[in-house]
Amino acid sequence: QVQLVESGGGLVQAGGSLRLSCAASGRTFSSSAMGWFRQAPGRNREFVAAISWSGRNSHYADGAKGRFTIARDNAKNTVYLQMNSLKPEDTAVYYCAADLDTNPEFSSEYAEEYDSWGQGTQVTVSS
């Protein structure tokens, strides 16, 4: 298993930026695809971005394309989500998740494929 701890959330004005980090412990991080999801009040959890364990392949939800960037540092067991041009509708609790022992070039947008989840970090964007 992989234990995940998110950080970097906070309150930011519209148009601002935040970088979320997710620190992982456990020896399988480097063979795990990683994803970021978010959940706003009254809404279902939704996919934001994912990256393969090789780091070479990533993909994004339509609303994140061009504004968010996912990256990972396997030497530091950490995955990041750089969020720019934030909008009030980005307000949510953001979760990172690990999909263990995947193909090195694979990452999923489906929450049910992820095995481990962090506790989440709140992102609030004011207008």
N, C-alpha and C. Protein backbone atom coordinates (compact mmCIF):
# COMPACT_ATOMS: atom_id res chain seq x y z
N GLN A 1 0.82 -1.20 0.00
CA GLN A 1 0.00 0.00 0.00
C GLN A 1 0.86 1.25 0.00
N VAL A 2 0.24 2.36 -0.36
CA VAL A 2 0.89 3.65 -0.36
C VAL A 2 0.08 4.59 0.51
N GLN A 3 0.75 5.30 1.41
CA GLN A 3 0.08 6.32 2.22
C GLN A 3 0.34 7.67 1.58
N LEU A 4 -0.69 8.48 1.48
CA LEU A 4 -0.62 9.74 0.76
C LEU A 4 -1.04 10.90 1.66
N VAL A 5 -0.27 11.98 1.60
CA VAL A 5 -0.59 13.17 2.38
C VAL A 5 -0.49 14.39 1.47
N GLU A 6 -1.63 15.07 1.30
CA GLU A 6 -1.66 16.26 0.45
C GLU A 6 -1.34 17.51 1.26
N SER A 7 -0.82 18.51 0.59
CA SER A 7 -0.58 19.81 1.20
C SER A 7 -0.62 20.87 0.11
N GLY A 8 -0.65 22.13 0.54
CA GLY A 8 -0.58 23.23 -0.41
C GLY A 8 -1.89 23.92 -0.71
N GLY A 9 -2.97 23.40 -0.17
CA GLY A 9 -4.24 24.06 -0.38
C GLY A 9 -4.33 25.38 0.38
N GLY A 10 -5.38 26.13 0.10
CA GLY A 10 -5.56 27.39 0.79
C GLY A 10 -6.58 28.26 0.10
N LEU A 11 -6.57 29.52 0.50
CA LEU A 11 -7.49 30.52 -0.07
C LEU A 11 -6.72 31.41 -1.03
N VAL A 12 -7.26 31.57 -2.23
CA VAL A 12 -6.59 32.38 -3.25
C VAL A 12 -7.65 33.14 -4.02
N GLN A 13 -7.29 34.28 -4.53
CA GLN A 13 -8.22 35.05 -5.35
C GLN A 13 -8.30 34.48 -6.76
N ALA A 14 -9.39 34.73 -7.41
CA ALA A 14 -9.54 34.30 -8.80
C ALA A 14 -8.38 34.86 -9.64
N GLY A 15 -7.86 34.01 -10.50
CA GLY A 15 -6.71 34.38 -11.31
C GLY A 15 -5.38 34.00 -10.70
N GLY A 16 -5.40 33.61 -9.43
CA GLY A 16 -4.18 33.27 -8.75
C GLY A 16 -3.75 31.84 -8.99
N SER A 17 -2.70 31.43 -8.29
CA SER A 17 -2.11 30.11 -8.48
C SER A 17 -1.88 29.42 -7.14
N LEU A 18 -1.90 28.12 -7.18
CA LEU A 18 -1.52 27.29 -6.05
C LEU A 18 -0.79 26.06 -6.58
N ARG A 19 0.11 25.52 -5.77
CA ARG A 19 0.73 24.24 -6.12
C ARG A 19 0.44 23.26 -5.00
N LEU A 20 -0.26 22.23 -5.35
CA LEU A 20 -0.54 21.16 -4.41
C LEU A 20 0.57 20.11 -4.48
N SER A 21 0.88 19.55 -3.33
CA SER A 21 1.84 18.46 -3.26
C SER A 21 1.19 17.25 -2.61
N CYS A 22 1.64 16.10 -2.99
CA CYS A 22 1.17 14.85 -2.40
C CYS A 22 2.40 13.99 -2.13
N ALA A 23 2.70 13.84 -0.85
CA ALA A 23 3.84 13.03 -0.43
C ALA A 23 3.39 11.61 -0.18
N ALA A 24 4.12 10.67 -0.74
CA ALA A 24 3.76 9.27 -0.62
C ALA A 24 4.81 8.51 0.16
N SER A 25 4.35 7.57 0.92
CA SER A 25 5.26 6.65 1.60
C SER A 25 4.91 5.24 1.17
N GLY A 26 5.90 4.40 1.10
CA GLY A 26 5.65 3.05 0.61
C GLY A 26 6.47 2.81 -0.62
N ARG A 27 6.92 1.59 -0.76
CA ARG A 27 7.89 1.28 -1.81
C ARG A 27 7.29 1.20 -3.20
N THR A 28 5.96 1.25 -3.32
CA THR A 28 5.36 1.07 -4.63
C THR A 28 5.04 2.39 -5.33
N PHE A 29 5.44 3.52 -4.75
CA PHE A 29 5.09 4.79 -5.37
C PHE A 29 5.61 4.87 -6.79
N SER A 30 6.84 4.46 -7.01
CA SER A 30 7.45 4.65 -8.32
C SER A 30 6.88 3.71 -9.37
N SER A 31 6.07 2.76 -8.98
CA SER A 31 5.39 1.91 -9.96
C SER A 31 3.88 2.16 -9.95
N SER A 32 3.49 3.31 -9.44
CA SER A 32 2.06 3.65 -9.34
C SER A 32 1.75 4.86 -10.21
N ALA A 33 0.69 4.76 -10.99
CA ALA A 33 0.15 5.96 -11.61
C ALA A 33 -0.49 6.81 -10.51
N MET A 34 -0.47 8.12 -10.71
CA MET A 34 -1.01 9.02 -9.70
C MET A 34 -2.06 9.92 -10.32
N GLY A 35 -3.07 10.20 -9.53
CA GLY A 35 -4.13 11.07 -10.02
C GLY A 35 -4.51 12.12 -8.99
N TRP A 36 -5.07 13.18 -9.50
CA TRP A 36 -5.69 14.21 -8.66
C TRP A 36 -7.18 14.25 -8.99
N PHE A 37 -7.99 14.28 -7.95
CA PHE A 37 -9.42 14.40 -8.06
C PHE A 37 -9.87 15.52 -7.13
N ARG A 38 -11.10 15.96 -7.33
CA ARG A 38 -11.62 16.99 -6.44
C ARG A 38 -13.11 16.76 -6.19
N GLN A 39 -13.56 17.30 -5.07
CA GLN A 39 -14.97 17.19 -4.72
C GLN A 39 -15.45 18.50 -4.11
N ALA A 40 -16.40 19.11 -4.76
CA ALA A 40 -17.00 20.33 -4.25
C ALA A 40 -18.26 19.96 -3.46
N PRO A 41 -18.69 20.83 -2.55
CA PRO A 41 -19.89 20.53 -1.75
C PRO A 41 -21.09 20.22 -2.63
N GLY A 42 -21.76 19.12 -2.32
CA GLY A 42 -22.95 18.74 -3.06
C GLY A 42 -22.70 18.13 -4.41
N ARG A 43 -21.43 17.87 -4.74
CA ARG A 43 -21.12 17.31 -6.04
C ARG A 43 -20.32 16.02 -5.88
N ASN A 44 -20.33 15.22 -6.93
CA ASN A 44 -19.55 13.99 -6.92
C ASN A 44 -18.07 14.30 -7.09
N ARG A 45 -17.25 13.36 -6.64
CA ARG A 45 -15.82 13.49 -6.87
C ARG A 45 -15.55 13.42 -8.36
N GLU A 46 -14.67 14.30 -8.84
CA GLU A 46 -14.40 14.34 -10.27
C GLU A 46 -12.90 14.33 -10.55
N PHE A 47 -12.57 13.80 -11.68
CA PHE A 47 -11.19 13.68 -12.12
C PHE A 47 -10.65 15.06 -12.49
N VAL A 48 -9.37 15.27 -12.15
CA VAL A 48 -8.69 16.51 -12.52
C VAL A 48 -7.53 16.22 -13.46
N ALA A 49 -6.61 15.35 -13.02
CA ALA A 49 -5.42 15.06 -13.82
C ALA A 49 -4.81 13.76 -13.35
N ALA A 50 -4.03 13.13 -14.22
CA ALA A 50 -3.35 11.90 -13.86
C ALA A 50 -2.04 11.81 -14.61
N ILE A 51 -1.11 11.07 -14.04
CA ILE A 51 0.21 10.91 -14.64
C ILE A 51 0.67 9.47 -14.46
N SER A 52 1.29 8.93 -15.50
CA SER A 52 1.80 7.57 -15.43
C SER A 52 3.01 7.49 -14.52
N TRP A 53 3.39 6.28 -14.12
CA TRP A 53 4.51 6.24 -13.18
C TRP A 53 5.83 6.57 -13.84
N SER A 54 5.91 6.41 -15.17
CA SER A 54 7.12 6.84 -15.88
C SER A 54 7.24 8.37 -15.91
N GLY A 55 6.09 9.05 -15.73
CA GLY A 55 6.08 10.50 -15.82
C GLY A 55 5.94 11.02 -17.24
N ARG A 56 5.96 10.10 -18.21
CA ARG A 56 5.96 10.55 -19.62
C ARG A 56 4.55 10.82 -20.14
N ASN A 57 3.56 10.26 -19.51
CA ASN A 57 2.19 10.44 -20.00
C ASN A 57 1.31 11.04 -18.93
N SER A 58 0.56 12.04 -19.30
CA SER A 58 -0.38 12.65 -18.38
C SER A 58 -1.63 13.06 -19.16
N HIS A 59 -2.74 13.17 -18.46
CA HIS A 59 -3.92 13.71 -19.11
C HIS A 59 -4.77 14.44 -18.10
N TYR A 60 -5.68 15.26 -18.63
CA TYR A 60 -6.39 16.23 -17.83
C TYR A 60 -7.88 16.23 -18.15
N ALA A 61 -8.66 16.61 -17.16
CA ALA A 61 -10.06 16.92 -17.43
C ALA A 61 -10.11 18.17 -18.30
N ASP A 62 -11.18 18.29 -19.06
CA ASP A 62 -11.27 19.43 -19.98
C ASP A 62 -11.10 20.76 -19.26
N GLY A 63 -11.66 20.89 -18.07
CA GLY A 63 -11.60 22.16 -17.35
C GLY A 63 -10.21 22.49 -16.80
N ALA A 64 -9.35 21.48 -16.78
CA ALA A 64 -8.01 21.68 -16.25
C ALA A 64 -6.98 21.93 -17.36
N LYS A 65 -7.30 21.55 -18.56
CA LYS A 65 -6.34 21.69 -19.66
C LYS A 65 -5.95 23.15 -19.85
N GLY A 66 -4.65 23.35 -19.97
CA GLY A 66 -4.14 24.70 -20.20
C GLY A 66 -3.97 25.53 -18.94
N ARG A 67 -4.53 25.07 -17.82
CA ARG A 67 -4.39 25.81 -16.56
C ARG A 67 -3.64 25.01 -15.50
N PHE A 68 -3.83 23.70 -15.48
CA PHE A 68 -3.23 22.85 -14.45
C PHE A 68 -2.13 21.99 -15.08
N THR A 69 -1.12 21.69 -14.27
CA THR A 69 -0.05 20.80 -14.72
C THR A 69 0.25 19.81 -13.62
N ILE A 70 0.23 18.53 -13.97
CA ILE A 70 0.59 17.48 -13.03
C ILE A 70 2.03 17.06 -13.31
N ALA A 71 2.76 16.80 -12.24
CA ALA A 71 4.15 16.36 -12.39
C ALA A 71 4.48 15.47 -11.21
N ARG A 72 5.54 14.70 -11.35
CA ARG A 72 5.96 13.83 -10.25
C ARG A 72 7.47 13.79 -10.18
N ASP A 73 7.94 13.53 -8.97
CA ASP A 73 9.35 13.35 -8.71
C ASP A 73 9.47 12.02 -7.98
N ASN A 74 9.83 10.99 -8.69
CA ASN A 74 9.90 9.66 -8.07
C ASN A 74 11.00 9.56 -7.03
N ALA A 75 12.05 10.35 -7.17
CA ALA A 75 13.11 10.34 -6.18
C ALA A 75 12.63 10.90 -4.84
N LYS A 76 11.64 11.79 -4.90
CA LYS A 76 11.10 12.39 -3.68
C LYS A 76 9.75 11.80 -3.29
N ASN A 77 9.29 10.80 -4.04
CA ASN A 77 7.98 10.19 -3.75
C ASN A 77 6.87 11.24 -3.65
N THR A 78 6.88 12.16 -4.57
CA THR A 78 5.94 13.27 -4.51
C THR A 78 5.33 13.54 -5.89
N VAL A 79 4.04 13.84 -5.87
CA VAL A 79 3.35 14.27 -7.08
C VAL A 79 2.81 15.67 -6.82
N TYR A 80 2.80 16.48 -7.85
CA TYR A 80 2.41 17.88 -7.72
C TYR A 80 1.24 18.19 -8.66
N LEU A 81 0.50 19.21 -8.29
CA LEU A 81 -0.50 19.77 -9.19
C LEU A 81 -0.34 21.29 -9.15
N GLN A 82 0.21 21.83 -10.21
CA GLN A 82 0.33 23.28 -10.34
C GLN A 82 -0.97 23.80 -10.95
N MET A 83 -1.60 24.72 -10.25
CA MET A 83 -2.88 25.25 -10.70
C MET A 83 -2.75 26.75 -10.92
N ASN A 84 -2.96 27.17 -12.15
CA ASN A 84 -2.88 28.58 -12.52
C ASN A 84 -4.24 29.08 -12.99
N SER A 85 -4.38 30.38 -13.04
CA SER A 85 -5.63 31.00 -13.51
C SER A 85 -6.84 30.40 -12.81
N LEU A 86 -6.76 30.31 -11.51
CA LEU A 86 -7.82 29.66 -10.75
C LEU A 86 -9.13 30.44 -10.83
N LYS A 87 -10.22 29.68 -10.80
CA LYS A 87 -11.56 30.24 -10.89
C LYS A 87 -12.35 29.82 -9.65
N PRO A 88 -13.37 30.58 -9.31
CA PRO A 88 -14.20 30.19 -8.15
C PRO A 88 -14.75 28.77 -8.28
N GLU A 89 -15.02 28.33 -9.47
CA GLU A 89 -15.56 26.97 -9.65
C GLU A 89 -14.51 25.88 -9.42
N ASP A 90 -13.25 26.25 -9.22
CA ASP A 90 -12.22 25.29 -8.85
C ASP A 90 -12.24 25.00 -7.34
N THR A 91 -13.05 25.72 -6.61
CA THR A 91 -13.14 25.49 -5.17
C THR A 91 -13.62 24.08 -4.88
N ALA A 92 -12.85 23.37 -4.09
CA ALA A 92 -13.16 21.97 -3.78
C ALA A 92 -12.11 21.44 -2.81
N VAL A 93 -12.37 20.25 -2.31
CA VAL A 93 -11.33 19.49 -1.63
C VAL A 93 -10.62 18.66 -2.71
N TYR A 94 -9.31 18.76 -2.74
CA TYR A 94 -8.51 18.07 -3.74
C TYR A 94 -7.84 16.86 -3.10
N TYR A 95 -7.95 15.74 -3.78
CA TYR A 95 -7.41 14.48 -3.30
C TYR A 95 -6.38 13.94 -4.29
N CYS A 96 -5.29 13.40 -3.78
CA CYS A 96 -4.44 12.62 -4.65
C CYS A 96 -4.71 11.14 -4.41
N ALA A 97 -4.41 10.35 -5.41
CA ALA A 97 -4.70 8.93 -5.35
C ALA A 97 -3.63 8.17 -6.11
N ALA A 98 -3.41 6.93 -5.69
CA ALA A 98 -2.40 6.07 -6.31
C ALA A 98 -3.06 4.83 -6.90
N ASP A 99 -2.71 4.54 -8.12
CA ASP A 99 -3.15 3.33 -8.81
C ASP A 99 -1.92 2.42 -8.86
N LEU A 100 -1.90 1.41 -8.00
CA LEU A 100 -0.68 0.66 -7.74
C LEU A 100 -0.33 -0.29 -8.87
N ASP A 101 0.97 -0.41 -9.10
CA ASP A 101 1.52 -1.44 -10.00
C ASP A 101 0.88 -1.43 -11.38
N THR A 102 0.93 -0.31 -12.01
CA THR A 102 0.34 -0.17 -13.33
C THR A 102 1.40 -0.28 -14.43
N ASN A 103 0.93 -0.36 -15.63
CA ASN A 103 1.81 -0.22 -16.80
C ASN A 103 2.52 1.12 -16.70
N PRO A 104 3.81 1.19 -17.03
CA PRO A 104 4.56 2.44 -16.82
C PRO A 104 4.03 3.65 -17.59
N GLU A 105 3.26 3.42 -18.64
CA GLU A 105 2.76 4.55 -19.45
C GLU A 105 1.27 4.80 -19.25
N PHE A 106 0.68 4.14 -18.28
CA PHE A 106 -0.78 4.19 -18.12
C PHE A 106 -1.18 5.07 -16.97
N SER A 107 -2.27 5.80 -17.12
CA SER A 107 -2.92 6.46 -16.00
C SER A 107 -4.40 6.55 -16.30
N SER A 108 -5.20 6.54 -15.27
CA SER A 108 -6.64 6.45 -15.43
C SER A 108 -7.35 7.71 -14.94
N GLU A 109 -8.50 7.98 -15.55
CA GLU A 109 -9.34 9.07 -15.07
C GLU A 109 -10.49 8.56 -14.20
N TYR A 110 -10.50 7.26 -13.93
CA TYR A 110 -11.61 6.67 -13.19
C TYR A 110 -11.24 6.41 -11.74
N ALA A 111 -11.96 7.03 -10.83
CA ALA A 111 -11.64 6.95 -9.41
C ALA A 111 -11.62 5.51 -8.92
N GLU A 112 -12.48 4.66 -9.45
CA GLU A 112 -12.58 3.28 -8.95
C GLU A 112 -11.33 2.46 -9.25
N GLU A 113 -10.47 2.95 -10.12
CA GLU A 113 -9.24 2.22 -10.42
C GLU A 113 -8.11 2.55 -9.46
N TYR A 114 -8.30 3.51 -8.59
CA TYR A 114 -7.26 3.92 -7.67
C TYR A 114 -7.38 3.17 -6.35
N ASP A 115 -6.24 2.80 -5.81
CA ASP A 115 -6.20 1.92 -4.64
C ASP A 115 -6.01 2.66 -3.32
N SER A 116 -5.30 3.75 -3.35
CA SER A 116 -5.00 4.49 -2.13
C SER A 116 -5.34 5.96 -2.34
N TRP A 117 -5.85 6.59 -1.28
CA TRP A 117 -6.27 7.98 -1.32
C TRP A 117 -5.72 8.76 -0.14
N GLY A 118 -5.43 10.04 -0.39
CA GLY A 118 -5.07 10.92 0.69
C GLY A 118 -6.31 11.47 1.39
N GLN A 119 -6.07 12.30 2.38
CA GLN A 119 -7.18 12.84 3.18
C GLN A 119 -7.78 14.10 2.55
N GLY A 120 -7.09 14.67 1.58
CA GLY A 120 -7.61 15.84 0.88
C GLY A 120 -7.07 17.14 1.43
N THR A 121 -7.04 18.15 0.58
CA THR A 121 -6.65 19.49 0.97
C THR A 121 -7.63 20.48 0.34
N GLN A 122 -8.06 21.44 1.14
CA GLN A 122 -9.09 22.38 0.69
C GLN A 122 -8.48 23.48 -0.16
N VAL A 123 -9.10 23.73 -1.29
CA VAL A 123 -8.75 24.85 -2.15
C VAL A 123 -9.99 25.73 -2.26
N THR A 124 -9.84 27.00 -1.92
CA THR A 124 -10.94 27.95 -2.01
C THR A 124 -10.50 29.12 -2.87
N VAL A 125 -11.27 29.40 -3.90
CA VAL A 125 -10.96 30.49 -4.81
C VAL A 125 -12.06 31.54 -4.68
N SER A 126 -11.66 32.72 -4.26
CA SER A 126 -12.63 33.79 -4.08
C SER A 126 -12.74 34.64 -5.34
N SER A 127 -13.92 35.17 -5.55
CA SER A 127 -14.15 35.97 -6.76
C SER A 127 -13.83 37.44 -6.52
